[in-house]
């Protein structure tokens, strides 16, 4: 009596069965790579404390408190500073508040787009992996029934083994899809949290650059600002 299992599926499978198995393995590797890389990136951003910006004595020292160039909060502050200099050099043409708001909004949108990279791949894998596994199952059952028809032996032990073995593909598809869906939901929630923090920071930065005064604590939830002398 043959011993059924994953190794038997691979050994006895045809090109279609092996292609489905390899595709599921590739999808699993891709999804886990995206999950790990995005988790590291978002974890680093979640640990950023933009509140330190408001407890400094000026824009320059505040930007140094935000970290290094390339981080979203530093880039947002740098964009605001560059927008002010550009407006002063161009001698108007558009209201300063509108120009600054547009520049800050564009920076936030760019960061939001960058944070979404890879999440579309996770969503696609999570939605298609079960169907890829189902394709392998249907193909395996089809060949199992053909083999039974040729042999003429339709006893339970001859039917249950090949059919149950074919269902392994569906199980593999679910094993690929479930982490991808859970990873997508978690990473999407974390990225939305970072973008919300950037939005609040941009509003406070807009007020600071226009008026020279820091926003009140009520206008910046979760941020404790240092009183100005």
CSV table of N, CA and C in Angstrom, one decimal, residues 34-129:
chain,number,residue,atom,x,y,z
A,34,UNK,N,7.7,40.3,2.5
A,34,UNK,CA,7.0,41.6,2.6
A,34,UNK,C,6.6,41.9,4.1
A,35,UNK,N,6.1,40.9,4.7
A,35,UNK,CA,5.6,41.0,6.1
A,35,UNK,C,6.8,41.4,7.0
A,36,UNK,N,7.9,40.7,6.9
A,36,UNK,CA,9.1,41.0,7.8
A,36,UNK,C,9.7,42.4,7.5
A,37,UNK,N,9.9,42.7,6.2
A,37,UNK,CA,10.5,44.0,5.8
A,37,UNK,C,9.6,45.1,6.2
A,38,UNK,N,8.3,45.0,5.9
A,38,UNK,CA,7.4,46.1,6.3
A,38,UNK,C,7.2,46.3,7.8
A,39,UNK,N,7.2,45.1,8.5
A,39,UNK,CA,7.1,45.2,10.0
A,39,UNK,C,8.3,45.9,10.6
A,40,UNK,N,9.5,45.7,10.0
A,40,UNK,CA,10.7,46.4,10.5
A,40,UNK,C,10.6,47.9,10.2
A,41,UNK,N,10.2,48.2,9.0
A,41,UNK,CA,10.1,49.6,8.6
A,41,UNK,C,9.1,50.3,9.5
A,42,UNK,N,7.9,49.7,9.6
A,42,UNK,CA,6.8,50.4,10.4
A,42,UNK,C,7.1,50.4,11.9
A,43,UNK,N,7.8,49.4,12.4
A,43,UNK,CA,8.2,49.4,13.8
A,43,UNK,C,9.1,50.5,14.1
A,44,UNK,N,10.1,50.8,13.2
A,44,UNK,CA,11.0,51.9,13.4
A,44,UNK,C,10.3,53.2,13.4
A,45,UNK,N,9.3,53.4,12.5
A,45,UNK,CA,8.5,54.6,12.4
A,45,UNK,C,7.6,54.8,13.6
A,46,UNK,N,7.1,53.7,14.1
A,46,UNK,CA,6.2,53.8,15.3
A,46,UNK,C,7.0,54.2,16.5
A,47,UNK,N,8.3,53.9,16.5
A,47,UNK,CA,9.1,54.3,17.7
A,47,UNK,C,9.6,55.7,17.6
A,48,UNK,N,9.4,56.4,16.4
A,48,UNK,CA,9.8,57.8,16.3
A,48,UNK,C,8.9,58.7,17.2
A,49,UNK,N,9.5,59.6,17.9
A,49,UNK,CA,8.8,60.4,18.8
A,49,UNK,C,8.9,61.9,18.3
A,50,UNK,N,7.9,62.3,17.5
A,50,UNK,CA,7.9,63.6,17.0
A,50,UNK,C,7.6,64.7,18.0
A,51,UNK,N,7.2,64.2,19.2
A,51,UNK,CA,6.9,65.2,20.3
A,51,UNK,C,8.2,65.9,20.7
A,52,UNK,N,9.4,65.3,20.5
A,52,UNK,CA,10.6,66.0,20.8
A,52,UNK,C,10.8,67.3,20.0
A,53,UNK,N,10.2,67.3,18.8
A,53,UNK,CA,10.4,68.5,18.0
A,53,UNK,C,9.8,69.7,18.7
A,54,UNK,N,8.7,69.5,19.4
A,54,UNK,CA,8.0,70.6,20.0
A,54,UNK,C,8.6,71.1,21.3
A,55,UNK,N,9.6,70.3,21.8
A,55,UNK,CA,10.2,70.7,23.0
A,55,UNK,C,11.6,71.2,22.8
A,56,UNK,N,11.9,71.7,21.6
A,56,UNK,CA,13.2,72.3,21.3
A,56,UNK,C,13.0,73.8,21.1
A,57,UNK,N,14.1,74.5,21.0
A,57,UNK,CA,14.1,76.0,20.9
A,57,UNK,C,13.9,76.6,19.6
A,58,UNK,N,14.0,75.8,18.5
A,58,UNK,CA,13.9,76.4,17.2
A,58,UNK,C,13.7,75.3,16.1
A,59,UNK,N,13.5,75.7,14.9
A,59,UNK,CA,13.3,74.8,13.8
A,59,UNK,C,14.5,73.9,13.6
A,60,UNK,N,15.7,74.5,13.6
A,60,UNK,CA,16.9,73.7,13.3
A,60,UNK,C,17.1,72.7,14.4
A,61,UNK,N,17.0,73.0,15.6
A,61,UNK,CA,17.2,72.0,16.7
A,61,UNK,C,16.1,71.0,16.7
A,62,UNK,N,14.9,71.5,16.3
A,62,UNK,CA,13.8,70.5,16.2
A,62,UNK,C,14.0,69.5,15.1
A,63,UNK,N,14.5,69.9,14.0
A,63,UNK,CA,14.8,68.9,12.9
A,63,UNK,C,15.8,67.9,13.3
A,64,UNK,N,16.8,68.4,14.1
A,64,UNK,CA,17.8,67.4,14.5
A,64,UNK,C,17.2,66.4,15.5
A,65,UNK,N,16.2,66.9,16.3
A,65,UNK,CA,15.6,65.9,17.2
A,65,UNK,C,14.7,64.9,16.5
A,66,UNK,N,14.4,65.2,15.2
A,66,UNK,CA,13.5,64.3,14.5
A,66,UNK,C,14.3,63.1,13.9
A,67,UNK,N,15.6,63.2,13.9
A,67,UNK,CA,16.4,62.1,13.3
A,67,UNK,C,17.2,62.5,12.1
A,68,UNK,N,17.4,61.6,11.2
A,68,UNK,CA,18.2,61.9,10.0
A,68,UNK,C,17.3,62.0,8.8
A,69,UNK,N,17.9,62.6,7.7
A,69,UNK,CA,17.2,62.7,6.4
A,69,UNK,C,16.7,61.4,5.9
A,70,UNK,N,15.5,61.3,5.4
A,70,UNK,CA,15.0,60.0,4.9
A,70,UNK,C,13.9,59.5,5.8
A,71,UNK,N,13.8,60.0,7.0
A,71,UNK,CA,12.7,59.6,7.9
A,71,UNK,C,11.5,60.5,7.6
A,72,UNK,N,10.3,60.0,7.7
A,72,UNK,CA,9.1,60.8,7.2
A,72,UNK,C,9.0,62.2,8.0
A,73,UNK,N,9.2,62.2,9.3
A,73,UNK,CA,9.0,63.4,10.0
A,73,UNK,C,10.0,64.4,9.7
A,74,UNK,N,11.3,64.0,9.6
A,74,UNK,CA,12.3,64.9,9.2
A,74,UNK,C,12.1,65.5,7.8
A,75,UNK,N,11.7,64.6,6.9
A,75,UNK,CA,11.4,65.0,5.5
A,75,UNK,C,10.3,66.0,5.4
A,76,UNK,N,9.3,65.8,6.3
A,76,UNK,CA,8.1,66.7,6.3
A,76,UNK,C,8.5,68.1,6.8
A,77,UNK,N,9.3,68.1,7.9
A,77,UNK,CA,9.8,69.4,8.4
A,77,UNK,C,10.7,70.1,7.3
A,78,UNK,N,11.6,69.3,6.7
A,78,UNK,CA,12.4,69.9,5.6
A,78,UNK,C,11.7,70.4,4.5
A,79,UNK,N,10.6,69.7,4.1
A,79,UNK,CA,9.7,70.2,3.0
A,79,UNK,C,9.1,71.5,3.4
A,80,UNK,N,8.6,71.6,4.6
A,80,UNK,CA,8.0,72.9,5.1
A,80,UNK,C,9.0,74.0,5.0
A,81,UNK,N,10.2,73.8,5.5
A,81,UNK,CA,11.3,74.8,5.5
A,81,UNK,C,11.6,75.2,4.0
A,82,UNK,N,11.7,74.2,3.2
A,82,UNK,CA,12.0,74.5,1.8
A,82,UNK,C,10.9,75.3,1.1
A,83,UNK,N,9.7,75.0,1.4
A,83,UNK,CA,8.5,75.7,0.9
A,83,UNK,C,8.5,77.2,1.3
A,84,UNK,N,8.9,77.4,2.5
A,84,UNK,CA,9.0,78.8,3.0
A,84,UNK,C,10.1,79.6,2.3
A,85,UNK,N,11.2,79.0,2.1
A,85,UNK,CA,12.4,79.6,1.4
A,85,UNK,C,12.0,79.9,-0.1
A,86,UNK,N,11.3,78.9,-0.7
A,86,UNK,CA,11.0,79.0,-2.1
A,86,UNK,C,10.0,80.2,-2.3
A,87,UNK,N,9.0,80.2,-1.4
A,87,UNK,CA,8.0,81.3,-1.5
A,87,UNK,C,8.6,82.7,-1.3
A,88,UNK,N,9.6,82.8,-0.3
A,88,UNK,CA,10.2,84.1,-0.1
A,88,UNK,C,11.1,84.5,-1.3
A,89,UNK,N,11.7,83.5,-1.9
A,89,UNK,CA,12.6,83.8,-3.1
A,89,UNK,C,11.8,84.1,-4.3
A,90,UNK,N,10.6,83.6,-4.5
A,90,UNK,CA,9.7,83.9,-5.6
A,90,UNK,C,8.9,85.1,-5.5
A,91,UNK,N,8.9,85.8,-4.3
A,91,UNK,CA,8.2,87.0,-4.0
A,91,UNK,C,6.7,86.8,-4.2
A,92,UNK,N,6.2,85.8,-3.7
A,92,UNK,CA,4.7,85.6,-3.7
A,92,UNK,C,4.2,84.9,-4.9
A,93,UNK,N,3.1,85.3,-5.5
A,93,UNK,CA,2.5,84.6,-6.6
A,93,UNK,C,1.3,83.7,-6.2
A,94,UNK,N,1.4,83.2,-5.0
A,94,UNK,CA,0.4,82.4,-4.4
A,94,UNK,C,0.5,82.7,-2.9
A,95,UNK,N,-0.7,82.6,-2.2
A,95,UNK,CA,-0.7,82.8,-0.8
A,95,UNK,C,0.2,81.9,0.0
A,96,UNK,N,0.9,82.4,0.9
A,96,UNK,CA,1.9,81.6,1.6
A,96,UNK,C,1.3,80.4,2.3
A,97,UNK,N,0.1,80.6,2.9
A,97,UNK,CA,-0.6,79.5,3.7
A,97,UNK,C,-0.9,78.4,2.7
A,98,UNK,N,-1.5,78.7,1.6
A,98,UNK,CA,-1.9,77.7,0.6
A,98,UNK,C,-0.7,77.0,0.1
A,99,UNK,N,0.4,77.7,-0.3
A,99,UNK,CA,1.6,77.1,-0.8
A,99,UNK,C,2.2,76.1,0.2
A,100,UNK,N,2.3,76.5,1.5
A,100,UNK,CA,2.8,75.7,2.5
A,100,UNK,C,2.0,74.5,2.7
A,101,UNK,N,0.7,74.6,2.7
A,101,UNK,CA,-0.2,73.5,3.0
A,101,UNK,C,-0.1,72.5,1.9
A,102,UNK,N,-0.1,73.0,0.6
A,102,UNK,CA,0.1,72.0,-0.5
A,102,UNK,C,1.4,71.3,-0.4
A,103,UNK,N,2.5,71.9,-0.1
A,103,UNK,CA,3.8,71.3,0.0
A,103,UNK,C,3.8,70.2,1.1
A,104,UNK,N,3.2,70.5,2.3
A,104,UNK,CA,3.2,69.6,3.3
A,104,UNK,C,2.3,68.4,3.0
A,105,UNK,N,1.1,68.7,2.3
A,105,UNK,CA,0.2,67.6,2.0
A,105,UNK,C,0.9,66.7,1.0
A,106,UNK,N,1.6,67.2,0.0
A,106,UNK,CA,2.3,66.4,-1.0
A,106,UNK,C,3.3,65.5,-0.3
A,107,UNK,N,4.0,66.0,0.7
A,107,UNK,CA,5.0,65.2,1.4
A,107,UNK,C,4.3,64.1,2.2
A,108,UNK,N,3.2,64.3,2.8
A,108,UNK,CA,2.5,63.3,3.6
A,108,UNK,C,2.0,62.3,2.6
A,109,UNK,N,1.4,62.7,1.4
A,109,UNK,CA,0.9,61.8,0.4
A,109,UNK,C,2.1,60.9,-0.1
A,110,UNK,N,3.2,61.4,-0.3
A,110,UNK,CA,4.4,60.6,-0.8
A,110,UNK,C,4.7,59.5,0.2
A,111,UNK,N,4.7,59.9,1.5
A,111,UNK,CA,5.1,58.9,2.5
A,111,UNK,C,4.0,57.9,2.6
A,112,UNK,N,2.7,58.3,2.5
A,112,UNK,CA,1.6,57.3,2.6
A,112,UNK,C,1.7,56.3,1.4
A,113,UNK,N,2.1,56.8,0.2
A,113,UNK,CA,2.3,55.9,-0.9
A,113,UNK,C,3.4,55.0,-0.7
A,114,UNK,N,4.5,55.5,-0.1
A,114,UNK,CA,5.7,54.6,0.1
A,114,UNK,C,5.4,53.5,1.2
A,115,UNK,N,4.6,53.9,2.2
A,115,UNK,CA,4.2,52.9,3.2
A,115,UNK,C,3.3,51.8,2.6
A,116,UNK,N,2.5,52.1,1.6
A,116,UNK,CA,1.6,51.1,1.0
A,116,UNK,C,2.3,50.2,0.1
A,117,UNK,N,3.6,50.4,-0.3
A,117,UNK,CA,4.3,49.5,-1.2
A,117,UNK,C,4.4,48.1,-0.6
A,118,UNK,N,4.1,47.1,-1.3
A,118,UNK,CA,4.1,45.7,-0.9
A,118,UNK,C,2.8,45.2,-0.3
A,119,UNK,N,2.0,46.1,0.2
A,119,UNK,CA,0.7,45.7,0.8
A,119,UNK,C,-0.2,45.2,-0.3
A,120,UNK,N,-0.2,45.7,-1.5
A,120,UNK,CA,-1.0,45.2,-2.6
A,120,UNK,C,-0.6,43.8,-2.9
A,121,UNK,N,0.7,43.5,-2.9
A,121,UNK,CA,1.1,42.1,-3.1
A,121,UNK,C,0.6,41.2,-2.1
A,122,UNK,N,0.6,41.6,-0.8
A,122,UNK,CA,0.0,40.7,0.3
A,122,UNK,C,-1.5,40.5,0.0
A,123,UNK,N,-2.2,41.6,-0.4
A,123,UNK,CA,-3.6,41.4,-0.6
A,123,UNK,C,-3.9,40.5,-1.8
A,124,UNK,N,-3.1,40.6,-2.8
A,124,UNK,CA,-3.3,39.7,-4.0
A,124,UNK,C,-3.0,38.2,-3.6
A,125,UNK,N,-1.9,38.0,-2.8
A,125,UNK,CA,-1.6,36.6,-2.4
A,125,UNK,C,-2.7,36.1,-1.5
A,126,UNK,N,-3.1,36.9,-0.6
A,126,UNK,CA,-4.2,36.4,0.3
A,126,UNK,C,-5.5,36.1,-0.4
A,127,UNK,N,-5.8,36.7,-1.5
A,127,UNK,CA,-7.0,36.5,-2.1
A,127,UNK,C,-6.9,35.4,-3.2
A,128,UNK,N,-5.7,35.2,-3.7
A,128,UNK,CA,-5.6,34.2,-4.8
A,128,UNK,C,-5.0,32.8,-4.4
A,129,UNK,N,-4.3,32.8,-3.3
A,129,UNK,CA,-3.6,31.5,-2.9
A,129,UNK,C,-4.6,30.4,-2.6
